PDB file of C-alpha atoms in Angstrom:
ATOM      1  CA  MET B 323      -0.450   8.969  -4.293  1.00  0.00           C
ATOM      2  CA  PRO B 324      -1.274  10.222  -0.780  1.00  0.00           C
ATOM      3  CA  VAL B 325       1.538  11.526   1.376  1.00  0.00           C
ATOM      4  CA  LEU B 326       2.151   8.904   4.048  1.00  0.00           C
ATOM      5  CA  PRO B 327       3.619   9.774   7.455  1.00  0.00           C
ATOM      6  CA  ASP B 328       7.141   8.733   8.372  1.00  0.00           C
ATOM      7  CA  LEU B 329       6.603   6.418  11.327  1.00  0.00           C
ATOM      8  CA  THR B 330      10.091   4.940  11.587  1.00  0.00           C
ATOM      9  CA  ASP B 331      11.141   7.264  14.414  1.00  0.00           C
ATOM     10  CA  THR B 332       7.773   7.067  16.174  1.00  0.00           C
ATOM     11  CA  VAL B 333       6.908   3.368  16.226  1.00  0.00           C
ATOM     12  CA  ARG B 334       7.976   1.296  19.220  1.00  0.00           C
ATOM     13  CA  PHE B 335       9.387  -1.831  17.609  1.00  0.00           C
ATOM     14  CA  ASP B 336       9.595  -5.061  19.605  1.00  0.00           C
ATOM     15  CA  ASP B 337      12.848  -6.814  20.506  1.00  0.00           C
ATOM     16  CA  ALA B 338      12.975  -8.364  17.039  1.00  0.00           C
ATOM     17  CA  GLY B 339      12.655  -4.932  15.417  1.00  0.00           C
ATOM     18  CA  LEU B 340       9.094  -5.575  14.267  1.00  0.00           C
ATOM     19  CA  VAL B 341       5.702  -3.931  14.713  1.00  0.00           C
ATOM     20  CA  PRO B 342       2.308  -5.576  14.050  1.00  0.00           C
ATOM     21  CA  VAL B 343       0.374  -4.100  11.119  1.00  0.00           C
ATOM     22  CA  VAL B 344      -3.406  -4.419  10.918  1.00  0.00           C
ATOM     23  CA  ILE B 345      -4.400  -4.216   7.246  1.00  0.00           C
ATOM     24  CA  GLN B 346      -7.862  -2.807   6.593  1.00  0.00           C
ATOM     25  CA  ASP B 347      -9.785  -2.216   3.369  1.00  0.00           C
ATOM     26  CA  TRP B 348      -9.914   1.531   2.735  1.00  0.00           C
ATOM     27  CA  SER B 349     -13.357   1.407   1.148  1.00  0.00           C
ATOM     28  CA  THR B 350     -15.238  -1.123   3.253  1.00  0.00           C
ATOM     29  CA  GLY B 351     -13.491  -1.064   6.617  1.00  0.00           C
ATOM     30  CA  GLU B 352     -13.119  -4.848   6.523  1.00  0.00           C
ATOM     31  CA  VAL B 353      -9.989  -6.225   8.191  1.00  0.00           C
ATOM     32  CA  LEU B 354      -7.969  -8.128   5.588  1.00  0.00           C
ATOM     33  CA  THR B 355      -5.022  -9.538   7.503  1.00  0.00           C
ATOM     34  CA  LEU B 356      -2.479  -9.041  10.280  1.00  0.00           C
ATOM     35  CA  ALA B 357       1.208  -8.908   9.414  1.00  0.00           C
ATOM     36  CA  TYR B 358       4.453  -7.350  10.627  1.00  0.00           C
ATOM     37  CA  ALA B 359       6.828  -4.664   9.425  1.00  0.00           C
ATOM     38  CA  ASN B 360      10.305  -3.458  10.294  1.00  0.00           C
ATOM     39  CA  ASP B 361      11.704   0.021   9.728  1.00  0.00           C
ATOM     40  CA  GLU B 362      12.786  -0.813   6.170  1.00  0.00           C
ATOM     41  CA  ALA B 363       9.307  -2.099   5.264  1.00  0.00           C
ATOM     42  CA  LEU B 364       7.724   1.077   6.614  1.00  0.00           C
ATOM     43  CA  ARG B 365      10.202   3.188   4.645  1.00  0.00           C
ATOM     44  CA  LEU B 366       9.494   1.340   1.390  1.00  0.00           C
ATOM     45  CA  THR B 367       5.753   1.550   1.998  1.00  0.00           C
ATOM     46  CA  ARG B 368       6.033   5.303   2.387  1.00  0.00           C
ATOM     47  CA  GLU B 369       8.275   5.726  -0.675  1.00  0.00           C
ATOM     48  CA  THR B 370       6.317   3.493  -3.069  1.00  0.00           C
ATOM     49  CA  GLY B 371       2.766   3.879  -1.790  1.00  0.00           C
ATOM     50  CA  GLU B 372       2.388   0.078  -1.832  1.00  0.00           C
ATOM     51  CA  LEU B 373       2.389  -2.098   1.247  1.00  0.00           C
ATOM     52  CA  HIS B 374       5.707  -3.643   2.234  1.00  0.00           C
ATOM     53  CA  LEU B 375       6.009  -5.999   5.183  1.00  0.00           C
ATOM     54  CA  TRP B 376       8.440  -8.336   6.893  1.00  0.00           C
ATOM     55  CA  SER B 377       7.857 -12.056   6.451  1.00  0.00           C
ATOM     56  CA  ARG B 378       8.694 -13.809   9.713  1.00  0.00           C
ATOM     57  CA  SER B 379       8.477 -17.250   8.088  1.00  0.00           C
ATOM     58  CA  ARG B 380      10.879 -16.360   5.253  1.00  0.00           C
ATOM     59  CA  ASN B 381      12.876 -13.840   7.299  1.00  0.00           C
ATOM     60  CA  GLU B 382      12.865 -11.305   4.478  1.00  0.00           C
ATOM     61  CA  LEU B 383      11.209  -8.136   3.207  1.00  0.00           C
ATOM     62  CA  TRP B 384       7.891  -8.769   1.511  1.00  0.00           C
ATOM     63  CA  HIS B 385       6.287  -6.548  -1.127  1.00  0.00           C
ATOM     64  CA  LYS B 386       2.647  -7.579  -0.803  1.00  0.00           C
ATOM     65  CA  GLY B 387       1.390  -8.800  -4.192  1.00  0.00           C
ATOM     66  CA  ALA B 388       4.780  -8.721  -5.918  1.00  0.00           C
ATOM     67  CA  THR B 389       4.298 -12.340  -7.027  1.00  0.00           C
ATOM     68  CA  SER B 390       0.503 -12.652  -7.212  1.00  0.00           C
ATOM     69  CA  GLY B 391      -0.203  -9.182  -8.581  1.00  0.00           C
ATOM     70  CA  ASN B 392      -2.548  -8.519  -5.667  1.00  0.00           C
ATOM     71  CA  VAL B 393      -0.718  -5.403  -4.532  1.00  0.00           C
ATOM     72  CA  GLN B 394      -2.194  -3.159  -1.886  1.00  0.00           C
ATOM     73  CA  LYS B 395      -2.028   0.583  -2.443  1.00  0.00           C
ATOM     74  CA  VAL B 396      -1.781   2.362   0.888  1.00  0.00           C
ATOM     75  CA  ARG B 397      -4.168   5.251   1.386  1.00  0.00           C
ATOM     76  CA  ALA B 398      -3.299   5.963   5.020  1.00  0.00           C
ATOM     77  CA  LEU B 399      -1.050   4.822   7.839  1.00  0.00           C
ATOM     78  CA  ARG B 400      -2.070   5.262  11.462  1.00  0.00           C
ATOM     79  CA  ILE B 401      -0.369   4.426  14.736  1.00  0.00           C
ATOM     80  CA  ASP B 402      -2.095   3.402  17.935  1.00  0.00           C
ATOM     81  CA  CYS B 403      -2.015   5.289  21.229  1.00  0.00           C
ATOM     82  CA  ASP B 404       0.836   3.149  22.624  1.00  0.00           C
ATOM     83  CA  GLN B 405       2.814   3.543  19.404  1.00  0.00           C
ATOM     84  CA  ASP B 406       3.383  -0.209  19.171  1.00  0.00           C
ATOM     85  CA  ALA B 407       0.931  -1.115  16.397  1.00  0.00           C
ATOM     86  CA  VAL B 408       0.220   0.260  12.913  1.00  0.00           C
ATOM     87  CA  LEU B 409      -3.007   0.398  10.925  1.00  0.00           C
ATOM     88  CA  ALA B 410      -2.634   0.348   7.134  1.00  0.00           C
ATOM     89  CA  LEU B 411      -5.709   1.390   5.152  1.00  0.00           C
ATOM     90  CA  VAL B 412      -5.304  -0.100   1.688  1.00  0.00           C
ATOM     91  CA  GLU B 413      -6.927  -0.481  -1.702  1.00  0.00           C
ATOM     92  CA  PRO B 414      -6.428  -4.175  -2.529  1.00  0.00           C
ATOM     93  CA  ALA B 415      -5.966  -5.169  -6.169  1.00  0.00           C
ATOM     94  CA  GLY B 416      -7.208  -8.677  -5.417  1.00  0.00           C
ATOM     95  CA  PRO B 417      -7.570 -11.244  -2.639  1.00  0.00           C
ATOM     96  CA  ALA B 418      -5.588 -10.486   0.496  1.00  0.00           C
ATOM     97  CA  CYS B 419      -5.181 -14.097   1.615  1.00  0.00           C
ATOM     98  CA  HIS B 420      -2.668 -16.557   0.157  1.00  0.00           C
ATOM     99  CA  THR B 421      -5.551 -19.044  -0.190  1.00  0.00           C
ATOM    100  CA  GLY B 422      -7.277 -16.757  -2.685  1.00  0.00           C
ATOM    101  CA  ALA B 423      -9.912 -15.588  -0.216  1.00  0.00           C
ATOM    102  CA  ARG B 424     -10.719 -11.909   0.045  1.00  0.00           C
ATOM    103  CA  THR B 425      -9.638 -11.746   3.700  1.00  0.00           C
ATOM    104  CA  CYS B 426      -7.486 -13.914   5.932  1.00  0.00           C
ATOM    105  CA  PHE B 427     -10.108 -13.784   8.695  1.00  0.00           C
ATOM    106  CA  HIS B 428     -12.408 -16.664   7.734  1.00  0.00           C
ATOM    107  CA  PRO B 429     -15.331 -17.790   9.878  1.00  0.00           C
ATOM    108  CA  ALA B 430     -14.555 -20.853  11.994  1.00  0.00           C
ATOM    109  CA  GLY B 431     -14.896 -23.997   9.896  1.00  0.00           C
ATOM    110  CA  ALA B 432     -14.802 -22.176   6.548  1.00  0.00           C
ATOM    111  CA  PRO B 433     -12.972 -23.916   3.684  1.00  0.00           C
ATOM    112  CA  GLU B 434      -9.775 -22.470   2.286  1.00  0.00           C
ATOM    113  CA  GLY B 435      -9.790 -20.396  -0.860  1.00  0.00           C
ATOM    114  CA  PRO B 436     -12.410 -18.069  -2.382  1.00  0.00           C
ATOM    115  CA  ALA B 437     -15.216 -20.348  -1.132  1.00  0.00           C
ATOM    116  CA  ALA B 438     -14.504 -19.026   2.355  1.00  0.00           C
ATOM    117  CA  ASP B 439     -15.975 -15.668   1.336  1.00  0.00           C
ATOM    118  CA  ASP B 440     -19.470 -17.112   0.893  1.00  0.00           C
ATOM    119  CA  TRP B 441     -19.354 -19.961   3.357  1.00  0.00           C
ATOM    120  CA  ALA B 442     -21.952 -20.427   6.088  1.00  0.00           C
ATOM    121  CA  PRO B 443     -22.859 -23.325   8.406  1.00  0.00           C
ATOM    122  CA  GLU B 444     -25.526 -25.674   7.093  1.00  0.00           C
ATOM    123  CA  GLY B 445     -28.974 -24.194   7.549  1.00  0.00           C
ATOM    124  CA  GLU B 446     -27.708 -20.621   7.847  1.00  0.00           C
ATOM    125  CA  GLY B 447     -27.321 -17.928   5.236  1.00  0.00           C
ATOM    126  CA  VAL B 448     -24.121 -15.976   4.690  1.00  0.00           C
ATOM    127  CA  GLY B 449     -25.831 -12.990   6.297  1.00  0.00           C
ATOM    128  CA  ALA B 450     -25.711 -14.750   9.668  1.00  0.00           C
ATOM    129  CA  LEU B 451     -21.919 -14.367   9.613  1.00  0.00           C
ATOM    130  CA  LEU B 452     -21.808 -10.700   8.623  1.00  0.00           C
ATOM    131  CA  ALA B 453     -21.146  -7.875  11.041  1.00  0.00           C
ATOM    132  CA  PRO B 454     -23.287  -4.781  10.410  1.00  0.00           C
ATOM    133  CA  HIS B 455     -20.479  -2.868   8.692  1.00  0.00           C
ATOM    134  CA  GLU B 456     -19.952  -5.801   6.293  1.00  0.00           C
ATOM    135  CA  VAL B 457     -23.527  -5.895   4.997  1.00  0.00           C
ATOM    136  CA  LEU B 458     -23.371  -3.105   2.395  1.00  0.00           C
ATOM    137  CA  PRO B 459     -19.965  -4.130   0.972  1.00  0.00           C
ATOM    138  CA  ASP B 460     -21.259  -7.691   0.671  1.00  0.00           C
ATOM    139  CA  LEU B 461     -24.392  -6.485  -1.128  1.00  0.00           C
ATOM    140  CA  VAL B 462     -22.282  -4.423  -3.529  1.00  0.00           C
ATOM    141  CA  ARG B 463     -20.221  -7.520  -4.376  1.00  0.00           C
ATOM    142  CA  VAL B 464     -23.391  -9.561  -4.953  1.00  0.00           C
ATOM    143  CA  LEU B 465     -24.770  -6.885  -7.302  1.00  0.00           C
ATOM    144  CA  ALA B 466     -21.504  -6.761  -9.243  1.00  0.00           C
ATOM    145  CA  ASP B 467     -21.622 -10.537  -9.642  1.00  0.00           C
ATOM    146  CA  ARG B 468     -25.262 -10.475 -10.766  1.00  0.00           C
ATOM    147  CA  ARG B 469     -24.367  -8.033 -13.499  1.00  0.00           C
ATOM    148  CA  VAL B 470     -21.894 -10.548 -14.926  1.00  0.00           C
ATOM    149  CA  ASN B 471     -23.537 -13.824 -13.950  1.00  0.00           C
ATOM    150  CA  ALA B 472     -27.258 -13.100 -13.930  1.00  0.00           C
ATOM    151  CA  PRO B 473     -29.564 -16.087 -13.298  1.00  0.00           C
ATOM    152  CA  GLU B 474     -32.431 -16.321 -15.759  1.00  0.00           C
ATOM    153  CA  GLY B 475     -35.435 -14.342 -14.555  1.00  0.00           C
ATOM    154  CA  SER B 476     -33.399 -12.496 -11.927  1.00  0.00           C
ATOM    155  CA  TYR B 477     -35.157  -9.404 -10.566  1.00  0.00           C
ATOM    156  CA  THR B 478     -31.789  -7.933  -9.629  1.00  0.00           C
ATOM    157  CA  ALA B 479     -30.505  -8.424 -13.171  1.00  0.00           C
ATOM    158  CA  GLN B 480     -33.565  -6.574 -14.487  1.00  0.00           C
ATOM    159  CA  LEU B 481     -32.771  -3.641 -12.207  1.00  0.00           C
ATOM    160  CA  LEU B 482     -29.143  -3.627 -13.328  1.00  0.00           C
ATOM    161  CA  ASN B 483     -29.993  -3.664 -17.016  1.00  0.00           C
ATOM    162  CA  ASP B 484     -32.957  -1.279 -17.092  1.00  0.00           C
ATOM    163  CA  ARG B 485     -32.120   2.180 -15.761  1.00  0.00           C
ATOM    164  CA  ALA B 486     -35.657   3.486 -16.111  1.00  0.00           C
ATOM    165  CA  PHE B 487     -37.046   0.516 -14.182  1.00  0.00           C
ATOM    166  CA  ALA B 488     -34.416   0.895 -11.458  1.00  0.00           C
ATOM    167  CA  GLY B 489     -35.138   4.610 -11.135  1.00  0.00           C
ATOM    168  CA  ALA B 490     -38.871   3.995 -10.891  1.00  0.00           C
ATOM    169  CA  LYS B 491     -38.319   1.408  -8.163  1.00  0.00           C
ATOM    170  CA  VAL B 492     -36.129   3.783  -6.140  1.00  0.00           C
ATOM    171  CA  GLU B 493     -38.863   6.418  -6.395  1.00  0.00           C
ATOM    172  CA  GLU B 494     -41.514   3.879  -5.386  1.00  0.00           C
ATOM    173  CA  GLU B 495     -39.528   2.584  -2.409  1.00  0.00           C
ATOM    174  CA  ALA B 496     -38.711   6.112  -1.227  1.00  0.00           C
ATOM    175  CA  GLU B 497     -42.429   6.895  -1.198  1.00  0.00           C
ATOM    176  CA  GLU B 498     -43.030   3.765   0.881  1.00  0.00           C
ATOM    177  CA  VAL B 499     -40.424   4.884   3.418  1.00  0.00           C
ATOM    178  CA  PHE B 500     -42.169   8.230   3.681  1.00  0.00           C
ATOM    179  CA  ARG B 501     -45.522   6.556   4.200  1.00  0.00           C
ATOM    180  CA  ALA B 502     -44.122   4.131   6.783  1.00  0.00           C
ATOM    181  CA  ALA B 503     -42.453   6.948   8.703  1.00  0.00           C
ATOM    182  CA  ARG B 504     -45.720   8.867   8.754  1.00  0.00           C
ATOM    183  CA  GLU B 505     -48.149   6.157   9.782  1.00  0.00           C
ATOM    184  CA  GLU B 506     -46.577   2.711  10.304  1.00  0.00           C
ATOM    185  CA  THR B 507     -44.413   0.884  12.847  1.00  0.00           C
ATOM    186  CA  ASP B 508     -40.674   1.309  13.366  1.00  0.00           C
ATOM    187  CA  ASP B 509     -40.151  -2.176  11.982  1.00  0.00           C
ATOM    188  CA  ARG B 510     -41.866  -1.158   8.744  1.00  0.00           C
ATOM    189  CA  VAL B 511     -39.650   1.923   8.518  1.00  0.00           C
ATOM    190  CA  ASP B 512     -36.574  -0.290   8.867  1.00  0.00           C
ATOM    191  CA  ASN B 513     -37.754  -2.698   6.177  1.00  0.00           C
ATOM    192  CA  GLU B 514     -38.750   0.002   3.708  1.00  0.00           C
ATOM    193  CA  ALA B 515     -35.450   1.824   4.253  1.00  0.00           C
ATOM    194  CA  ALA B 516     -33.614  -1.442   3.520  1.00  0.00           C
ATOM    195  CA  ASP B 517     -35.581  -1.720   0.265  1.00  0.00           C
ATOM    196  CA  VAL B 518     -34.478   1.782  -0.711  1.00  0.00           C
ATOM    197  CA  LEU B 519     -30.818   0.985  -0.060  1.00  0.00           C
ATOM    198  CA  TYR B 520     -30.997  -2.223  -2.099  1.00  0.00           C
ATOM    199  CA  HIS B 521     -32.673  -0.565  -5.087  1.00  0.00           C
ATOM    200  CA  LEU B 522     -30.425   2.495  -4.899  1.00  0.00           C
ATOM    201  CA  LEU B 523     -27.280   0.353  -4.914  1.00  0.00           C
ATOM    202  CA  ALA B 524     -28.653  -1.598  -7.881  1.00  0.00           C
ATOM    203  CA  LEU B 525     -29.330   1.658  -9.714  1.00  0.00           C
ATOM    204  CA  LEU B 526     -25.762   2.823  -9.037  1.00  0.00           C
ATOM    205  CA  GLN B 527     -24.297  -0.483 -10.216  1.00  0.00           C
ATOM    206  CA  GLY B 528     -26.345  -0.253 -13.397  1.00  0.00           C
ATOM    207  CA  ARG B 529     -24.824   3.160 -14.048  1.00  0.00           C
ATOM    208  CA  ASP B 530     -21.280   1.841 -13.429  1.00  0.00           C
ATOM    209  CA  ARG B 531     -21.189   3.778 -10.175  1.00  0.00           C
ATOM    210  CA  THR B 532     -20.447   2.317  -6.776  1.00  0.00           C
ATOM    211  CA  LEU B 533     -21.135   2.982  -3.138  1.00  0.00           C
ATOM    212  CA  ASP B 534     -17.540   4.228  -2.922  1.00  0.00           C
ATOM    213  CA  ASP B 535     -18.333   7.022  -5.391  1.00  0.00           C
ATOM    214  CA  VAL B 536     -21.203   8.217  -3.224  1.00  0.00           C
ATOM    215  CA  LEU B 537     -19.220   7.954   0.014  1.00  0.00           C
ATOM    216  CA  GLU B 538     -16.390   9.939  -1.562  1.00  0.00           C
ATOM    217  CA  VAL B 539     -18.834  12.808  -2.184  1.00  0.00           C
ATOM    218  CA  LEU B 540     -19.903  12.705   1.470  1.00  0.00           C
ATOM    219  CA  ARG B 541     -16.250  12.526   2.575  1.00  0.00           C
ATOM    220  CA  GLN B 542     -15.404  15.622   0.577  1.00  0.00           C
ATOM    221  CA  ARG B 543     -18.437  17.442   1.959  1.00  0.00           C
ATOM    222  CA  ARG B 544     -17.298  16.572   5.478  1.00  0.00           C
ATOM    223  CA  ALA B 545     -13.960  18.215   4.721  1.00  0.00           C
TER     224      ALA B 545
END
């Protein structure tokens, strides 16, 4: 468990003794929800390594996931420059939203529940709703689903189940990036690089590895 900072003497609580807490996915950077904490919630979070909050509607301490099982392990706590807001970087064990959706921040008009995660207005794909930093995490989730629920004849499923084929495709796509960078347009470079990322992530998923595993290597190298 990481050593979390003691913020109780640093945070500027409001008149009700609360501070807003932005809860962000440690791995993907996606914002999961906004909640509040008092000094006791911050203390319990630090002692247990799991997110504790203050429920304003129930007027009581709230151990996130205590009932649902969707606890959130806290990897880091940060405080903003005015010392009146906290950022909690967490590893969620399941959906963050009480509706069952992955995040509480649904697109406008999205239905409640898990369907909100893949909802898009009629005539638009889900990708139209994604911010750039959400694209790779979304692709990783799609690949994980394809491995379990593969449509018949799925090219992605073939990549996930045939390591040699996936490796050959990564090699092929990397060569195409090289060729595009040498003699083709910038747009072609972008498209070929996207193909490499897709095939590389499929290869990793087929080996029971994830993007997180690769990013952890880069994080350690940065240190």
